[in-house]
Short mmCIF file of N, CA and C in Angstrom, two decimals:
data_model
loop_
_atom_site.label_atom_id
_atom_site.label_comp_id
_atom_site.label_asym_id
_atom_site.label_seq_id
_atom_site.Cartn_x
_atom_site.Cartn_y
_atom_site.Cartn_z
N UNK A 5 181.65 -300.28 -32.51
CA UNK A 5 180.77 -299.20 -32.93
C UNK A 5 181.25 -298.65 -34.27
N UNK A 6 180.30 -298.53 -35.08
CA UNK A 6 180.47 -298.04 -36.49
C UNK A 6 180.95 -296.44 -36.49
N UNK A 7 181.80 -296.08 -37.93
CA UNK A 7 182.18 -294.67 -37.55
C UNK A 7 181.14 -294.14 -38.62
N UNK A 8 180.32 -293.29 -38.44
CA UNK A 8 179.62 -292.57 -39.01
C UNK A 8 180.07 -291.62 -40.49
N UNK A 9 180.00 -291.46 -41.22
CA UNK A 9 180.38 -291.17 -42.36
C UNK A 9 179.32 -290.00 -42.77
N UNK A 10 179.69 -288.54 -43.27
CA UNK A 10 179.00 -287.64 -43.84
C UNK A 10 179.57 -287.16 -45.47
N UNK A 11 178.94 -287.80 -46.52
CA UNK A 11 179.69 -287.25 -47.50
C UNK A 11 178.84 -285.83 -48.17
N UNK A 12 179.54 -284.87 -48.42
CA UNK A 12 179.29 -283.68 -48.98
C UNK A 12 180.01 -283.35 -50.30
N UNK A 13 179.10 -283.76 -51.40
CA UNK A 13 179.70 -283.23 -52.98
C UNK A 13 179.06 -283.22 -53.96
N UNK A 14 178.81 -282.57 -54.81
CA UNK A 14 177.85 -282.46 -55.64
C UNK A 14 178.08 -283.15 -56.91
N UNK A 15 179.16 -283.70 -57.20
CA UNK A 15 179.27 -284.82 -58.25
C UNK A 15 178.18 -286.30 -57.69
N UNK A 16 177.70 -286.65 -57.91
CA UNK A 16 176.88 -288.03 -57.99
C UNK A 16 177.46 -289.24 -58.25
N UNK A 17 178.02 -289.47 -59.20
CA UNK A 17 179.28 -290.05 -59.27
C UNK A 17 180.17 -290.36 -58.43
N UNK A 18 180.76 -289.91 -58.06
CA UNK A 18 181.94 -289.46 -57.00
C UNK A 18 181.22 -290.03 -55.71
N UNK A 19 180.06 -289.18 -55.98
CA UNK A 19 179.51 -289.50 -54.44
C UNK A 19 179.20 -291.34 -53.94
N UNK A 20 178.54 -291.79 -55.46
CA UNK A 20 178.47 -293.31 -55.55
C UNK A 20 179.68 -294.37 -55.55
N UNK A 21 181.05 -293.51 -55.99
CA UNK A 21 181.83 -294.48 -56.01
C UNK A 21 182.63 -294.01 -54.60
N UNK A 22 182.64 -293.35 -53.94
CA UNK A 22 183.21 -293.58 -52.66
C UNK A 22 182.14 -294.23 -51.34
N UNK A 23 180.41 -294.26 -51.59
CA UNK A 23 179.54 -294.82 -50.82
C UNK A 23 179.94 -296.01 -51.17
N UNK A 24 180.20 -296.65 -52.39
CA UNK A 24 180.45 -298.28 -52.64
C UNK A 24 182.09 -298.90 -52.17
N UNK A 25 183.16 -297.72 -51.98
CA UNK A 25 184.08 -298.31 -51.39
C UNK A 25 183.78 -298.24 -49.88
N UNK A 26 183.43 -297.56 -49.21
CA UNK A 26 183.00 -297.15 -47.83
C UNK A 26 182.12 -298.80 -47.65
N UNK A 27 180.99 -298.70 -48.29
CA UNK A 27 180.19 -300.06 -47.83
C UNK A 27 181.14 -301.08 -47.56
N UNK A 28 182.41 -301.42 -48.40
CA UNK A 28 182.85 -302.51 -48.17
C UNK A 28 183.57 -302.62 -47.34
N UNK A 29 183.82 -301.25 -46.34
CA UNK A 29 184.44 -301.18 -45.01
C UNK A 29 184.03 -301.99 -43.58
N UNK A 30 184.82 -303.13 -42.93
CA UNK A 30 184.04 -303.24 -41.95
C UNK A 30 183.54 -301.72 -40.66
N UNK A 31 182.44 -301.41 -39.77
CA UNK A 31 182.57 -300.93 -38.59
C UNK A 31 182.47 -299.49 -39.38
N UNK A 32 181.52 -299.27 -40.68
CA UNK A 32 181.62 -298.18 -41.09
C UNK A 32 180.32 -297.59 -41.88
N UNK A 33 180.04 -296.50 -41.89
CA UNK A 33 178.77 -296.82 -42.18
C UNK A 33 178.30 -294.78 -42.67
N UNK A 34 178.00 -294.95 -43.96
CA UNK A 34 177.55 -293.43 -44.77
C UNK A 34 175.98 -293.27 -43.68
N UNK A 35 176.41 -292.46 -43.27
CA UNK A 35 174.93 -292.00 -42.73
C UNK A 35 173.75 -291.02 -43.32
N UNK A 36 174.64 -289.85 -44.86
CA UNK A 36 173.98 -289.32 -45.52
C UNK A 36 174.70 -288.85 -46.93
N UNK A 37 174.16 -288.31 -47.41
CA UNK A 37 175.15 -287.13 -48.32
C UNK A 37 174.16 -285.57 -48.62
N UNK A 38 175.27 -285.19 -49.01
CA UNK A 38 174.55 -283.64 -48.97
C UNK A 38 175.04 -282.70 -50.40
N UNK A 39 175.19 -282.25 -51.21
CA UNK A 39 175.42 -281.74 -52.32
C UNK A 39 175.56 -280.33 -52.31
N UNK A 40 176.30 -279.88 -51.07
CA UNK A 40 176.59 -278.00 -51.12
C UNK A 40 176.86 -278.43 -49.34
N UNK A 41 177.41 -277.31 -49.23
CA UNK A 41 177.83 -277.03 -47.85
C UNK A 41 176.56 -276.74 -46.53
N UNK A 42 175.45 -276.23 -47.58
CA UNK A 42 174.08 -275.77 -46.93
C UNK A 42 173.86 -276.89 -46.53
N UNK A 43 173.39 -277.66 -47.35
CA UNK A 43 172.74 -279.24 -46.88
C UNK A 43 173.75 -280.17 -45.78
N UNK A 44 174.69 -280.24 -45.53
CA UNK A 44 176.02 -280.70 -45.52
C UNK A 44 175.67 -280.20 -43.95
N UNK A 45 175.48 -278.97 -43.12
CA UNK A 45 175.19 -278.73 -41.96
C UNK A 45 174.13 -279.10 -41.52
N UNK A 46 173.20 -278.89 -42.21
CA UNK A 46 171.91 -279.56 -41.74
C UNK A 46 171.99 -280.99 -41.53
N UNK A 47 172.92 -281.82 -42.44
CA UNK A 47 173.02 -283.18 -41.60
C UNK A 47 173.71 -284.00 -40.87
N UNK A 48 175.04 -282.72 -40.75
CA UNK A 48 175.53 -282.75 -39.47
C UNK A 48 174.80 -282.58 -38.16
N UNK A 49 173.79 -281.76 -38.26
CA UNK A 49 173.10 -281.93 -37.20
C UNK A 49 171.96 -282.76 -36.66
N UNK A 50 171.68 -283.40 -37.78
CA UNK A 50 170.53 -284.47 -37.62
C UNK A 50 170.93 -285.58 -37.53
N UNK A 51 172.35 -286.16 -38.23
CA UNK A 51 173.14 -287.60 -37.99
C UNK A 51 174.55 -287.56 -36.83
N UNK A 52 174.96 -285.84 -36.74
CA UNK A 52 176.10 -285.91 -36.12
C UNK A 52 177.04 -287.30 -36.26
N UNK A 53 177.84 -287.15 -37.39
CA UNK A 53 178.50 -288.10 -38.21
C UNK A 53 180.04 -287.70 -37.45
N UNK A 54 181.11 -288.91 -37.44
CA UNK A 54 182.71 -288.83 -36.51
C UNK A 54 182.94 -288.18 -37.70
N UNK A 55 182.85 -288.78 -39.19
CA UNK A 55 184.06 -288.18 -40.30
C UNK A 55 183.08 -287.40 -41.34
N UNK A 56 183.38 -286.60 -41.90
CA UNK A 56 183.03 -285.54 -42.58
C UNK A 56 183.94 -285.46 -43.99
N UNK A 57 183.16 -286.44 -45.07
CA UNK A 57 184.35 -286.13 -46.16
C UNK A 57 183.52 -285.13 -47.23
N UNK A 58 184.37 -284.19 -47.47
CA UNK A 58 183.56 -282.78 -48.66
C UNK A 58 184.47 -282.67 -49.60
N UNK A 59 184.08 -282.13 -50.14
CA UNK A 59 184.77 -281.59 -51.50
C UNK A 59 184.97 -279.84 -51.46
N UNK A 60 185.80 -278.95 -51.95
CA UNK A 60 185.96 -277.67 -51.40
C UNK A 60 184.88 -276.97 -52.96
N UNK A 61 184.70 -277.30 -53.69
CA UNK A 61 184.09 -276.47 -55.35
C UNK A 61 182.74 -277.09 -55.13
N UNK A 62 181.82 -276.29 -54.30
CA UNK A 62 180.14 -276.59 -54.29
C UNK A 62 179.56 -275.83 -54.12
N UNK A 63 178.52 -275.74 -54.99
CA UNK A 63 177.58 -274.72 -55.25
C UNK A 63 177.13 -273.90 -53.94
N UNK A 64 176.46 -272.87 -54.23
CA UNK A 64 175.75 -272.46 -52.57
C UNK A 64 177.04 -272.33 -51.04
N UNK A 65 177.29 -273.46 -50.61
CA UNK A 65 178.53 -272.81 -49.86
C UNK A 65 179.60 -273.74 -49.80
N UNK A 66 181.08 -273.37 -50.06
CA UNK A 66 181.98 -274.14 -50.45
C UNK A 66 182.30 -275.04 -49.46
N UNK A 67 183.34 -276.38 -49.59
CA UNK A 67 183.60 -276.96 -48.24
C UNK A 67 184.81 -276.33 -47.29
N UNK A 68 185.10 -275.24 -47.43
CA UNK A 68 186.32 -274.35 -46.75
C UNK A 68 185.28 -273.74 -46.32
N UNK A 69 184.09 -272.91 -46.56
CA UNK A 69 183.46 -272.69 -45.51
C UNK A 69 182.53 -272.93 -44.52
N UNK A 70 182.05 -274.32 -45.45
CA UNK A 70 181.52 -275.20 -44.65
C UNK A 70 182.18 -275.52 -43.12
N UNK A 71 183.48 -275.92 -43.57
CA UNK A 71 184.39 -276.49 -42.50
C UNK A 71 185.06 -275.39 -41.19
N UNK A 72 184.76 -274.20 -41.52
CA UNK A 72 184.86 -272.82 -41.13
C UNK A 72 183.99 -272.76 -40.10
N UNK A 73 182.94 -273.11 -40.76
CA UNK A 73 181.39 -272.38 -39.83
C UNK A 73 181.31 -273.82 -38.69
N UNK A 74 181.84 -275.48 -39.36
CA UNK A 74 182.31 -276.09 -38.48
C UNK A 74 182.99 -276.31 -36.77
N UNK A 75 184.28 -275.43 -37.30
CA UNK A 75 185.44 -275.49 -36.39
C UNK A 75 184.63 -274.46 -35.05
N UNK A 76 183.75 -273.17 -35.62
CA UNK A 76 183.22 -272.65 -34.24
C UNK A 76 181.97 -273.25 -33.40
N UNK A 77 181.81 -274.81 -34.42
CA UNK A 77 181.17 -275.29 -33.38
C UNK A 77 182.00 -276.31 -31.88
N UNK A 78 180.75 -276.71 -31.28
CA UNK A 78 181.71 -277.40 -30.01
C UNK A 78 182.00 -278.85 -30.33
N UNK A 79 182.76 -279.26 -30.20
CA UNK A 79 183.40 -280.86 -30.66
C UNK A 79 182.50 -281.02 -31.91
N UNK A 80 183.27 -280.03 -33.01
CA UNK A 80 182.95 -280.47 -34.82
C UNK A 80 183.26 -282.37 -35.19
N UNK A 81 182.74 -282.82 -36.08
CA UNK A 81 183.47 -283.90 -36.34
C UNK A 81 185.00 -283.70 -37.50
N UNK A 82 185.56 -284.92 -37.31
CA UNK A 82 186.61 -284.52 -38.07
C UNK A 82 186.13 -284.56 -39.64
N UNK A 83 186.97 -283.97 -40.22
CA UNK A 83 186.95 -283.28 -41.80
C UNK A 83 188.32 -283.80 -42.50
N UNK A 84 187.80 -284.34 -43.41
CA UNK A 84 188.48 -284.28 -45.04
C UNK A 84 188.19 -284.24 -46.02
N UNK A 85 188.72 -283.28 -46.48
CA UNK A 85 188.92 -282.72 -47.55
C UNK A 85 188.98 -283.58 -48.40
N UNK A 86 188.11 -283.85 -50.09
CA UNK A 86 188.38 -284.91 -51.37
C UNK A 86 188.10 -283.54 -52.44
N UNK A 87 189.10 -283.19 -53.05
CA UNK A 87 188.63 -282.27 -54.26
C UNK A 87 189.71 -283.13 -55.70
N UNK A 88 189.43 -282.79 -56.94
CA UNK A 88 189.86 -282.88 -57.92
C UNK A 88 191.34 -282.07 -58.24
N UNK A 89 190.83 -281.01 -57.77
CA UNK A 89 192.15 -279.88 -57.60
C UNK A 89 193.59 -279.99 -56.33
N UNK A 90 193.78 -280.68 -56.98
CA UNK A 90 195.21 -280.98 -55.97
C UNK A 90 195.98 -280.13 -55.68
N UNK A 91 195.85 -278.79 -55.08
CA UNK A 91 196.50 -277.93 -55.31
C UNK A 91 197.23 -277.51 -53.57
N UNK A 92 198.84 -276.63 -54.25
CA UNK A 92 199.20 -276.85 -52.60
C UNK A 92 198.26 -275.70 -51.91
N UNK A 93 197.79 -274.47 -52.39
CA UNK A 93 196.40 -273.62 -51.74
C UNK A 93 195.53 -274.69 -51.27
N UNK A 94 195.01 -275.64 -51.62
CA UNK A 94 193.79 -276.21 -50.88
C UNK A 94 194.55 -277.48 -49.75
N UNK A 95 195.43 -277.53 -50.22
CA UNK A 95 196.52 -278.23 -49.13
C UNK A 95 196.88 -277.78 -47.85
N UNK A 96 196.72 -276.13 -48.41
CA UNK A 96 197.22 -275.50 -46.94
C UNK A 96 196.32 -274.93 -46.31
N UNK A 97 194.96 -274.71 -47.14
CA UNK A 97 194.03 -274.44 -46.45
C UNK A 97 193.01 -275.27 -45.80
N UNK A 98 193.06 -276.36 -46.17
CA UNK A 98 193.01 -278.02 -45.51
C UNK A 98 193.68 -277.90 -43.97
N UNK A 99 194.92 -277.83 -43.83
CA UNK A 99 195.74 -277.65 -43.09
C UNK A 99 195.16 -276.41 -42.14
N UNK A 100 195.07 -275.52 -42.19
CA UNK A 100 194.58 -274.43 -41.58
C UNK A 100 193.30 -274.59 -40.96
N UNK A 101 192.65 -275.41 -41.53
CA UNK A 101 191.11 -275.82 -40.93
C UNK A 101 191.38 -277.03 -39.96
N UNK A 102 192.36 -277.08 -39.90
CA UNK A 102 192.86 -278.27 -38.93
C UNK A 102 192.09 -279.57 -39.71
N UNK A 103 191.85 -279.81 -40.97
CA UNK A 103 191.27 -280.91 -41.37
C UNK A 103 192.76 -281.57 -42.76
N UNK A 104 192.46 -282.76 -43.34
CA UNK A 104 193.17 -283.47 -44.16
C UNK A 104 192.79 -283.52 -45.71
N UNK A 105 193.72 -283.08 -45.90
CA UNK A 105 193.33 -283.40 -47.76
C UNK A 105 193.78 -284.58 -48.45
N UNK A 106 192.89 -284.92 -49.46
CA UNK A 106 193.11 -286.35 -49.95
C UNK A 106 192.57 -286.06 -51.44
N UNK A 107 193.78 -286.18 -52.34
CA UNK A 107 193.07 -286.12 -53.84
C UNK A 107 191.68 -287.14 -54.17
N UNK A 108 191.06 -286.73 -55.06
CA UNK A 108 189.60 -287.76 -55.29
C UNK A 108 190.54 -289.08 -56.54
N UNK A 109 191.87 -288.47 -56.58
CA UNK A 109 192.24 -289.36 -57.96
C UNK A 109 193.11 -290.50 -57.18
N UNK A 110 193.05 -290.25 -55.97
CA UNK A 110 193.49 -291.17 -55.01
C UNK A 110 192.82 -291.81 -53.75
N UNK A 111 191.46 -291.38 -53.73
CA UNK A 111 191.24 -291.34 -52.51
C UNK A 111 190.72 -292.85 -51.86
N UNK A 112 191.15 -293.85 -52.38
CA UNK A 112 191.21 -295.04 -51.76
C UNK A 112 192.58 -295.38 -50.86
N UNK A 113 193.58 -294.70 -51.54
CA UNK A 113 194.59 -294.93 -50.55
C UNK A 113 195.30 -294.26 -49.35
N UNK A 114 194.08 -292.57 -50.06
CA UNK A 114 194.25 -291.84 -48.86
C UNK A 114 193.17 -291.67 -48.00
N UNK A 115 192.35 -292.20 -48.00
CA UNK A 115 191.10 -292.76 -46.97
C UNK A 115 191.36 -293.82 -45.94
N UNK A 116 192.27 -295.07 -46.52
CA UNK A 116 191.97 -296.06 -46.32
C UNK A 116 193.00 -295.53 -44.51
N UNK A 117 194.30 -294.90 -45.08
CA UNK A 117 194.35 -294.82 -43.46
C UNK A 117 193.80 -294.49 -42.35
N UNK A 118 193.27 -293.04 -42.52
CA UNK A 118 192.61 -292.27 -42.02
C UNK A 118 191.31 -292.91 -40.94
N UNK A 119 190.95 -293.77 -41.68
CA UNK A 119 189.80 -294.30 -41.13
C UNK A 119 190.40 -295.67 -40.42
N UNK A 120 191.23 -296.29 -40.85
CA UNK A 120 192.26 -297.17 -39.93
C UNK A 120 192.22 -296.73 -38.55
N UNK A 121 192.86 -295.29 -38.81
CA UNK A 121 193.41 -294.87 -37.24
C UNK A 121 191.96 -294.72 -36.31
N UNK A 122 191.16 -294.05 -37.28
CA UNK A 122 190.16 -293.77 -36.42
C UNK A 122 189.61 -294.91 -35.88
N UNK A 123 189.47 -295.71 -36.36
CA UNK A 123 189.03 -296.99 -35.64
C UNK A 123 189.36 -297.88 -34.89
N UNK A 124 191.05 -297.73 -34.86
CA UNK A 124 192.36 -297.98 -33.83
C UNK A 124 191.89 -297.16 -32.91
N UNK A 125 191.82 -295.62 -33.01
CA UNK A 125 191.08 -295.18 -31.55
C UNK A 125 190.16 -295.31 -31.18
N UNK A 126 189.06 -295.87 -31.62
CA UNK A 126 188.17 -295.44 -30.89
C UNK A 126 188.40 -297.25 -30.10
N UNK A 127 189.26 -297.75 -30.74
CA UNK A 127 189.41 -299.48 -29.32
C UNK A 127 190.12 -299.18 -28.57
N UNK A 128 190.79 -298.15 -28.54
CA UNK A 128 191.83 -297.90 -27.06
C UNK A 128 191.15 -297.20 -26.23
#
């Protein structure tokens, strides 16, 4: 079973070059994107996606509170964090949301586990 993929970011760019590394994932699969945190819930609820990757600097509502208004739902999907700003504040507030941060200037090598494991669990 494929893991569902929600990307949330308002770069276009960004958004295209992580849909084109994702495609070449086996058992994986972008189900939407969303460009603000507003849109970003709404298709959490219409695709209910396992991974949730956002960016925290988006217009309308950020992905810290996106991921906020998340956590009080019932079994949220998991969240990571991709921003430009590598900073240890969004590190720890990553952390605090119980979700993972992953620089965008890296995020092939910090994706690539993440989604490893998840897919290691979901065969056990």
């Amino acid at each position: 079973m494929a893991i569902k993929i929600l990307l949330v970011d308002d770069n276009p760019t960004f958004v295209a070059a992580v849909s084109a590394f994702l495609a070449r994932l086996p058992e994986v699969e972008v189900v939407a994107h969303a460009a603000n945190g507003r849109q970003g819930l709404a298709q959490i609820a219409q695709h209910r996606p396992d991974l949730v990757l956002l960016d925290i600097a988006m217009p309308e509502m950020n992905g810290l509170e996106m991921a906020a208004r998340l956590r009080e739902q019932p079994d949220p999907p998991r969240m990571v964090f991709l921003s430009m700003h590598d900073s240890s504040g969004y590190h720890i507030a990553a952390h605090g949301l119980g979700s993972s941060f992953v620089s965008k200037a890296n995020f092939v090598d910090g994706l690539l586990p993440i989604i490893t494991q998840m897919q290691q669990d979901e065969q056990d």
